[in-house]
Amino acid sequence: MKIVVLSYSHHGRSMANTAQSLGHEIVGVMDAEHSPREQLANYFQSPAFDTAGNCLDATKPDAALVAGKHTEIPSHVQACVDRRIPYLLDKPFADCADRLRPAAEASVKHDVFSALVLPNRASKIVNLVQEMLDDGSLGELVLYNSRLNNGPPSRYDPTPSYWHNDPSISGGGCWAVEAAHGIDTFLQFVGDQEITVVGAVMSNAMYGRVIEDSGIGVLRSENGCTGIVESGYTYPAGKRGGDHFFRFIGTKASVFEQYGKNGEPLIEVHTTEGVQFSEDISHGARIRCVMDKAFDAIREGAIFEPSVTEAVRILEIQDAVYAHARQSVTSNGPHPME
């Protein structure tokens, strides 16, 4: 398939790399800023454009990879919708739900294919938990906990993603950038139930920047399942990328995932009979799997989940957690934040 990448950031270049490794051709690249645009053009040896519309009109691709600044992503989506071009959408999708909603509604109205690139969907642990729910071995899911804690925000400063640390563009810090993963997995298991935010903390105690370096949202579904979603920039810079953890507590069993000694993602299934261990696939393998399935769905004219509609729902919860935390100085700070 002929693919274009609309913006270098957040994961635009890496998604294009994956698409290329899957056998697809990068026929055009786009970024509004000169330097990242030239980096993309040189890397993929493709014509470069400064707007999404120009890129799509000139190249007429089979699909687009949509990434970029949170405040700009919805306009990239709209450009795809206007031309009826299928697209794969990188999180965090937008800086708030209200900005993405019009383009998402237009995408649904005109039946334009969309796919969210959320790697948890391809993980072994998520599929295992679903199997255990289906066969009854997990019982009822009563508590879900995820933690995605990466290195310091300074890692973005010298890169084309420097704007992650500017809340007027990103909408916030670690919660705006990383929380979509944990929220999506919670929604995957609780379905269409109404979700209430019952607790939230946004902290910049680690680095004192105007963005949070640690964010926690406590969610509750209609049937009483609790979701604790944590994101952070507080992991030490070093050989590992971060601290990532899952916990699914059922009435009959519990399933965890954390890293082993060599950084391998280890799954633990705890029952009354003991503990079973297995290894999950890597983050890169998950991304590759999700994107490959999305491209297959485009070819086959099939529906893909999650779609841009789910992105709006994720952002609504993300926004609600921010609003809850910002109600009090005890849950938003301790240094002034924007």
Tab-separated table of C-alpha atoms in Angstrom:
chain	number	residue	atom	x	y	z
A	1	MET	CA	0.000	0.000	0.000
A	2	LYS	CA	1.021	3.614	-0.572
A	3	ILE	CA	1.301	5.391	2.768
A	4	VAL	CA	1.900	8.973	3.891
A	5	VAL	CA	2.963	10.123	7.341
A	6	LEU	CA	1.324	13.298	8.591
A	7	SER	CA	3.849	14.814	10.988
A	8	TYR	CA	7.004	13.550	12.648
A	9	SER	CA	5.714	13.781	16.209
A	10	HIS	CA	4.614	12.030	18.436
A	11	HIS	CA	5.343	8.614	16.879
A	12	GLY	CA	4.971	9.562	13.225
A	13	ARG	CA	8.425	8.523	12.112
A	14	SER	CA	8.415	5.285	14.096
A	15	MET	CA	4.978	4.314	12.733
A	16	ALA	CA	6.223	4.994	9.207
A	17	ASN	CA	9.259	2.802	9.928
A	18	THR	CA	6.948	0.001	10.995
A	19	ALA	CA	4.730	0.443	7.937
A	20	GLN	CA	7.786	0.285	5.703
A	21	SER	CA	9.033	-2.873	7.431
A	22	LEU	CA	5.616	-4.439	6.758
A	23	GLY	CA	6.184	-3.892	3.042
A	24	HIS	CA	4.322	-0.634	2.482
A	25	GLU	CA	5.694	2.321	0.518
A	26	ILE	CA	6.096	5.763	2.083
A	27	VAL	CA	5.071	8.073	-0.771
A	28	GLY	CA	4.935	11.358	1.117
A	29	VAL	CA	5.751	13.024	4.420
A	30	MET	CA	4.382	16.115	6.107
A	31	ASP	CA	5.271	18.381	8.993
A	32	ALA	CA	4.484	22.059	9.464
A	33	GLU	CA	7.979	22.721	10.861
A	34	HIS	CA	10.954	22.830	8.506
A	35	SER	CA	13.492	20.793	10.488
A	36	PRO	CA	11.364	17.713	11.252
A	37	ARG	CA	9.917	17.873	7.720
A	38	GLU	CA	13.418	17.713	6.251
A	39	GLN	CA	14.357	14.882	8.614
A	40	LEU	CA	11.371	12.869	7.390
A	41	ALA	CA	12.087	13.660	3.738
A	42	ASN	CA	15.724	12.620	4.011
A	43	TYR	CA	15.000	9.518	6.060
A	44	PHE	CA	12.260	8.125	3.818
A	45	GLN	CA	13.499	9.696	0.577
A	46	SER	CA	9.987	10.964	-0.055
A	47	PRO	CA	8.515	14.286	-1.163
A	48	ALA	CA	7.741	16.565	1.772
A	49	PHE	CA	4.826	18.938	2.381
A	50	ASP	CA	3.955	21.547	4.989
A	51	THR	CA	0.220	20.799	5.197
A	52	ALA	CA	-1.758	17.579	5.404
A	53	GLY	CA	-4.046	18.608	2.568
A	54	ASN	CA	-1.188	19.273	0.150
A	55	CYS	CA	0.428	15.968	1.050
A	56	LEU	CA	-2.752	13.957	0.515
A	57	ASP	CA	-3.688	15.757	-2.715
A	58	ALA	CA	-0.262	15.318	-4.296
A	59	THR	CA	0.370	11.701	-3.323
A	60	LYS	CA	-3.162	10.193	-3.288
A	61	PRO	CA	-2.186	7.486	-0.780
A	62	ASP	CA	-4.051	4.323	0.147
A	63	ALA	CA	-3.804	5.271	3.824
A	64	ALA	CA	-2.334	7.903	6.136
A	65	LEU	CA	-0.451	7.668	9.410
A	66	VAL	CA	-1.670	10.574	11.527
A	67	ALA	CA	0.558	11.895	14.298
A	68	GLY	CA	1.762	15.321	15.361
A	69	LYS	CA	1.109	18.071	17.844
A	70	HIS	CA	-1.954	17.403	19.959
A	71	THR	CA	-3.621	20.652	18.863
A	72	GLU	CA	-2.981	19.844	15.167
A	73	ILE	CA	-3.893	16.137	14.952
A	74	PRO	CA	-7.662	16.772	14.550
A	75	SER	CA	-7.035	18.933	11.472
A	76	HIS	CA	-4.938	16.112	9.987
A	77	VAL	CA	-7.825	13.728	10.657
A	78	GLN	CA	-10.262	16.144	9.010
A	79	ALA	CA	-8.028	16.372	5.946
A	80	CYS	CA	-8.194	12.575	5.622
A	81	VAL	CA	-11.958	12.549	6.144
A	82	ASP	CA	-12.507	15.261	3.524
A	83	ARG	CA	-10.671	13.090	0.973
A	84	ARG	CA	-12.134	9.781	2.247
A	85	ILE	CA	-8.652	8.428	2.956
A	86	PRO	CA	-8.312	5.676	5.618
A	87	TYR	CA	-6.060	6.616	8.501
A	88	LEU	CA	-4.211	5.151	11.473
A	89	LEU	CA	-4.205	7.530	14.427
A	90	ASP	CA	-1.412	7.931	16.955
A	91	LYS	CA	-2.251	8.721	20.567
A	92	PRO	CA	-2.774	11.072	22.387
A	93	PHE	CA	-5.175	12.039	19.512
A	94	ALA	CA	-5.693	15.674	20.682
A	95	ASP	CA	-5.183	17.981	23.637
A	96	CYS	CA	-8.841	17.562	24.651
A	97	ALA	CA	-11.979	15.728	23.557
A	98	ASP	CA	-13.732	18.854	22.269
A	99	ARG	CA	-10.999	19.467	19.707
A	100	LEU	CA	-11.182	15.959	18.217
A	101	ARG	CA	-14.948	15.424	18.399
A	102	PRO	CA	-15.997	17.297	15.191
A	103	ALA	CA	-13.469	15.446	13.030
A	104	ALA	CA	-14.365	12.127	14.688
A	105	GLU	CA	-18.071	12.685	14.052
A	106	ALA	CA	-17.326	13.575	10.431
A	107	SER	CA	-15.255	10.424	10.082
A	108	VAL	CA	-18.176	8.301	11.283
A	109	LYS	CA	-20.718	10.206	9.175
A	110	HIS	CA	-18.740	9.627	5.977
A	111	ASP	CA	-17.723	6.074	6.913
A	112	VAL	CA	-13.991	6.773	6.699
A	113	PHE	CA	-11.836	3.981	8.101
A	114	SER	CA	-9.937	4.805	11.281
A	115	ALA	CA	-7.710	2.762	13.585
A	116	LEU	CA	-6.080	3.746	16.849
A	117	VAL	CA	-2.478	2.562	17.235
A	118	LEU	CA	-2.735	1.347	20.840
A	119	PRO	CA	-0.288	-1.505	21.493
A	120	ASN	CA	-1.954	-2.874	24.638
A	121	ARG	CA	-4.601	-4.337	22.330
A	122	ALA	CA	-2.017	-6.753	20.901
A	123	SER	CA	-0.403	-7.747	24.207
A	124	LYS	CA	-0.597	-11.326	25.428
A	125	ILE	CA	-1.759	-10.257	28.879
A	126	VAL	CA	-4.816	-8.398	27.584
A	127	ASN	CA	-5.792	-11.349	25.408
A	128	LEU	CA	-5.173	-13.750	28.307
A	129	VAL	CA	-7.387	-11.751	30.653
A	130	GLN	CA	-10.148	-11.728	28.029
A	131	GLU	CA	-9.880	-15.510	27.647
A	132	MET	CA	-10.069	-15.943	31.430
A	133	LEU	CA	-13.141	-13.719	31.613
A	134	ASP	CA	-14.758	-15.671	28.790
A	135	ASP	CA	-14.117	-19.097	30.349
A	136	GLY	CA	-14.912	-17.931	33.884
A	137	SER	CA	-11.475	-18.642	35.378
A	138	LEU	CA	-10.889	-14.983	36.330
A	139	GLY	CA	-14.376	-14.557	37.763
A	140	GLU	CA	-15.628	-10.958	37.709
A	141	LEU	CA	-13.106	-8.178	37.148
A	142	VAL	CA	-13.209	-5.952	40.234
A	143	LEU	CA	-9.946	-3.984	40.038
A	144	TYR	CA	-7.723	-2.870	37.175
A	145	ASN	CA	-4.424	-1.063	37.637
A	146	SER	CA	-1.936	0.106	35.014
A	147	ARG	CA	1.248	2.134	35.327
A	148	LEU	CA	3.169	3.631	32.420
A	149	ASN	CA	6.080	5.563	33.893
A	150	ASN	CA	8.784	6.785	31.526
A	151	GLY	CA	11.914	8.898	31.820
A	152	PRO	CA	12.113	12.635	32.590
A	153	PRO	CA	10.400	15.276	30.430
A	154	SER	CA	13.810	16.682	29.501
A	155	ARG	CA	14.186	13.810	27.025
A	156	TYR	CA	11.769	15.662	24.733
A	157	ASP	CA	13.538	19.035	24.860
A	158	PRO	CA	16.139	18.448	22.081
A	159	THR	CA	13.750	16.516	19.787
A	160	PRO	CA	10.968	17.357	17.290
A	161	SER	CA	8.615	16.462	20.150
A	162	TYR	CA	9.871	19.341	22.343
A	163	TRP	CA	6.329	20.739	22.444
A	164	HIS	CA	5.247	17.878	24.730
A	165	ASN	CA	6.452	20.112	27.553
A	166	ASP	CA	4.302	23.051	26.413
A	167	PRO	CA	0.795	22.546	27.860
A	168	SER	CA	-0.698	25.065	25.414
A	169	ILE	CA	0.069	22.485	22.702
A	170	SER	CA	0.051	19.152	24.518
A	171	GLY	CA	-2.741	19.872	26.982
A	172	GLY	CA	-0.551	18.797	29.898
A	173	GLY	CA	2.343	16.541	30.825
A	174	CYS	CA	2.623	12.800	31.333
A	175	TRP	CA	-1.129	12.354	31.783
A	176	ALA	CA	-1.862	14.035	28.440
A	177	VAL	CA	0.836	12.054	26.653
A	178	GLU	CA	0.628	8.559	28.170
A	179	ALA	CA	-2.700	8.006	29.950
A	180	ALA	CA	-4.545	6.911	26.783
A	181	HIS	CA	-2.966	3.452	26.979
A	182	GLY	CA	-4.204	2.643	30.460
A	183	ILE	CA	-7.617	4.226	29.916
A	184	ASP	CA	-8.134	2.286	26.691
A	185	THR	CA	-7.452	-1.054	28.361
A	186	PHE	CA	-9.881	-0.236	31.183
A	187	LEU	CA	-12.562	0.685	28.647
A	188	GLN	CA	-11.854	-2.470	26.665
A	189	PHE	CA	-12.945	-4.579	29.641
A	190	VAL	CA	-15.790	-2.488	31.090
A	191	GLY	CA	-17.366	-1.807	27.688
A	192	ASP	CA	-20.001	0.871	27.235
A	193	GLN	CA	-20.686	1.390	30.937
A	194	GLU	CA	-20.720	4.942	32.248
A	195	ILE	CA	-17.399	5.810	33.901
A	196	THR	CA	-17.118	8.137	36.904
A	197	VAL	CA	-13.883	9.791	38.026
A	198	VAL	CA	-13.709	9.375	41.801
A	199	GLY	CA	-10.136	10.521	42.422
A	200	ALA	CA	-7.218	12.240	40.713
A	201	VAL	CA	-3.778	13.697	41.453
A	202	MET	CA	-1.521	15.674	39.136
A	203	SER	CA	1.914	16.253	40.635
A	204	ASN	CA	4.968	18.167	39.439
A	205	ALA	CA	6.891	17.505	42.655
A	206	MET	CA	9.749	15.732	40.824
A	207	TYR	CA	10.888	18.430	38.390
A	208	GLY	CA	8.827	21.530	39.232
A	209	ARG	CA	7.879	22.195	35.609
A	210	VAL	CA	4.567	23.719	34.495
A	211	ILE	CA	3.444	20.214	33.465
A	212	GLU	CA	2.765	17.219	35.689
A	213	ASP	CA	5.454	14.553	35.976
A	214	SER	CA	3.113	12.131	37.721
A	215	GLY	CA	-0.598	11.652	37.163
A	216	ILE	CA	-3.102	9.240	38.686
A	217	GLY	CA	-6.774	8.807	37.855
A	218	VAL	CA	-9.173	6.617	39.848
A	219	LEU	CA	-12.176	5.476	37.818
A	220	ARG	CA	-15.326	3.525	38.650
A	221	SER	CA	-17.637	1.702	36.266
A	222	GLU	CA	-21.382	1.264	36.747
A	223	ASN	CA	-20.939	-2.342	37.891
A	224	GLY	CA	-18.383	-1.359	40.533
A	225	CYS	CA	-15.104	-2.178	38.774
A	226	THR	CA	-12.337	0.190	39.887
A	227	GLY	CA	-9.686	1.403	37.479
A	228	ILE	CA	-6.444	2.997	38.695
A	229	VAL	CA	-4.502	4.507	35.819
A	230	GLU	CA	-1.060	5.962	36.503
A	231	SER	CA	1.318	7.728	34.157
A	232	GLY	CA	4.615	9.390	34.881
A	233	TYR	CA	7.911	10.916	33.850
A	234	THR	CA	9.636	9.884	37.081
A	235	TYR	CA	11.613	6.854	35.951
A	236	PRO	CA	15.407	7.390	36.092
A	237	ALA	CA	17.072	8.033	32.749
A	238	GLY	CA	19.157	4.969	31.924
A	239	LYS	CA	19.209	1.676	30.105
A	240	ARG	CA	15.527	0.870	30.548
A	241	GLY	CA	12.802	2.927	28.969
A	242	GLY	CA	10.570	2.983	32.018
A	243	ASP	CA	8.445	1.208	34.582
A	244	HIS	CA	5.356	-0.429	33.093
A	245	PHE	CA	2.926	-2.552	35.098
A	246	PHE	CA	-0.491	-4.221	34.797
A	247	ARG	CA	-2.768	-5.677	37.447
A	248	PHE	CA	-6.120	-7.363	36.850
A	249	ILE	CA	-7.909	-8.566	40.009
A	250	GLY	CA	-10.795	-10.964	39.527
A	251	THR	CA	-12.986	-12.726	42.043
A	252	LYS	CA	-11.291	-16.057	41.185
A	253	ALA	CA	-7.779	-15.110	40.008
A	254	SER	CA	-5.318	-12.240	39.581
A	255	VAL	CA	-3.087	-11.461	36.604
A	256	PHE	CA	-0.026	-9.184	36.777
A	257	GLU	CA	2.629	-8.022	34.362
A	258	GLN	CA	5.948	-6.421	35.210
A	259	TYR	CA	9.546	-6.559	34.023
A	260	GLY	CA	12.012	-9.321	34.722
A	261	LYS	CA	15.745	-8.935	35.373
A	262	ASN	CA	16.579	-8.473	31.703
A	263	GLY	CA	13.686	-6.158	30.932
A	264	GLU	CA	11.422	-8.902	29.611
A	265	PRO	CA	7.662	-8.370	30.244
A	266	LEU	CA	6.589	-11.202	32.552
A	267	ILE	CA	2.980	-12.298	33.059
A	268	GLU	CA	1.964	-13.838	36.386
A	269	VAL	CA	-1.346	-15.672	36.820
A	270	HIS	CA	-2.189	-16.110	40.516
A	271	THR	CA	-4.849	-18.625	41.565
A	272	THR	CA	-5.553	-20.719	44.657
A	273	GLU	CA	-3.476	-23.443	42.999
A	274	GLY	CA	-0.338	-21.330	42.689
A	275	VAL	CA	1.397	-18.991	40.233
A	276	GLN	CA	2.055	-19.513	36.536
A	277	PHE	CA	4.597	-17.429	34.624
A	278	SER	CA	4.877	-16.607	30.928
A	279	GLU	CA	6.514	-13.910	28.813
A	280	ASP	CA	4.690	-11.234	26.852
A	281	ILE	CA	5.761	-9.831	23.483
A	282	SER	CA	7.677	-6.555	23.269
A	283	HIS	CA	6.198	-3.093	22.784
A	284	GLY	CA	7.564	-2.972	19.237
A	285	ALA	CA	5.991	-6.324	18.361
A	286	ARG	CA	2.646	-5.069	19.702
A	287	ILE	CA	2.776	-1.919	17.551
A	288	ARG	CA	3.674	-4.002	14.503
A	289	CYS	CA	0.776	-6.379	15.135
A	290	VAL	CA	-1.793	-3.596	15.593
A	291	MET	CA	-0.679	-1.767	12.451
A	292	ASP	CA	-0.577	-4.942	10.365
A	293	LYS	CA	-4.149	-5.785	11.403
A	294	ALA	CA	-5.245	-2.237	10.559
A	295	PHE	CA	-3.723	-2.412	7.070
A	296	ASP	CA	-5.377	-5.817	6.527
A	297	ALA	CA	-8.723	-4.330	7.570
A	298	ILE	CA	-8.298	-1.496	5.058
A	299	ARG	CA	-7.604	-3.991	2.264
A	300	GLU	CA	-10.565	-6.143	3.233
A	301	GLY	CA	-12.979	-3.280	3.809
A	302	ALA	CA	-13.439	-4.463	7.386
A	303	ILE	CA	-14.164	-2.532	10.586
A	304	PHE	CA	-11.337	-2.013	13.076
A	305	GLU	CA	-11.550	-1.521	16.823
A	306	PRO	CA	-10.689	0.769	18.468
A	307	SER	CA	-11.611	3.578	16.086
A	308	VAL	CA	-11.591	7.362	16.315
A	309	THR	CA	-14.887	7.201	18.247
A	310	GLU	CA	-13.068	5.434	21.072
A	311	ALA	CA	-10.375	8.116	20.966
A	312	VAL	CA	-12.975	10.725	21.877
A	313	ARG	CA	-14.175	8.599	24.790
A	314	ILE	CA	-10.609	8.147	26.037
A	315	LEU	CA	-10.037	11.905	25.854
A	316	GLU	CA	-13.298	12.597	27.707
A	317	ILE	CA	-12.073	10.507	30.623
A	318	GLN	CA	-8.615	12.029	30.388
A	319	ASP	CA	-10.173	15.517	30.549
A	320	ALA	CA	-12.414	14.550	33.471
A	321	VAL	CA	-9.424	13.340	35.487
A	322	TYR	CA	-7.638	16.651	34.860
A	323	ALA	CA	-10.760	18.570	35.927
A	324	HIS	CA	-11.057	16.527	39.119
A	325	ALA	CA	-7.401	17.097	40.055
A	326	ARG	CA	-7.533	20.820	39.320
A	327	GLN	CA	-10.346	21.390	41.806
A	328	SER	CA	-7.888	21.501	44.713
A	329	VAL	CA	-4.332	22.641	45.374
A	330	THR	CA	-3.845	19.425	47.333
A	331	SER	CA	-4.295	17.359	44.159
A	332	ASN	CA	-2.653	19.705	41.615
A	333	GLY	CA	0.932	20.806	42.247
A	334	PRO	CA	2.742	21.449	44.533
A	335	HIS	CA	4.425	23.922	42.169
A	336	PRO	CA	2.258	26.158	39.927
A	337	MET	CA	1.092	24.358	36.781
A	338	GLU	CA	-0.583	25.559	33.613
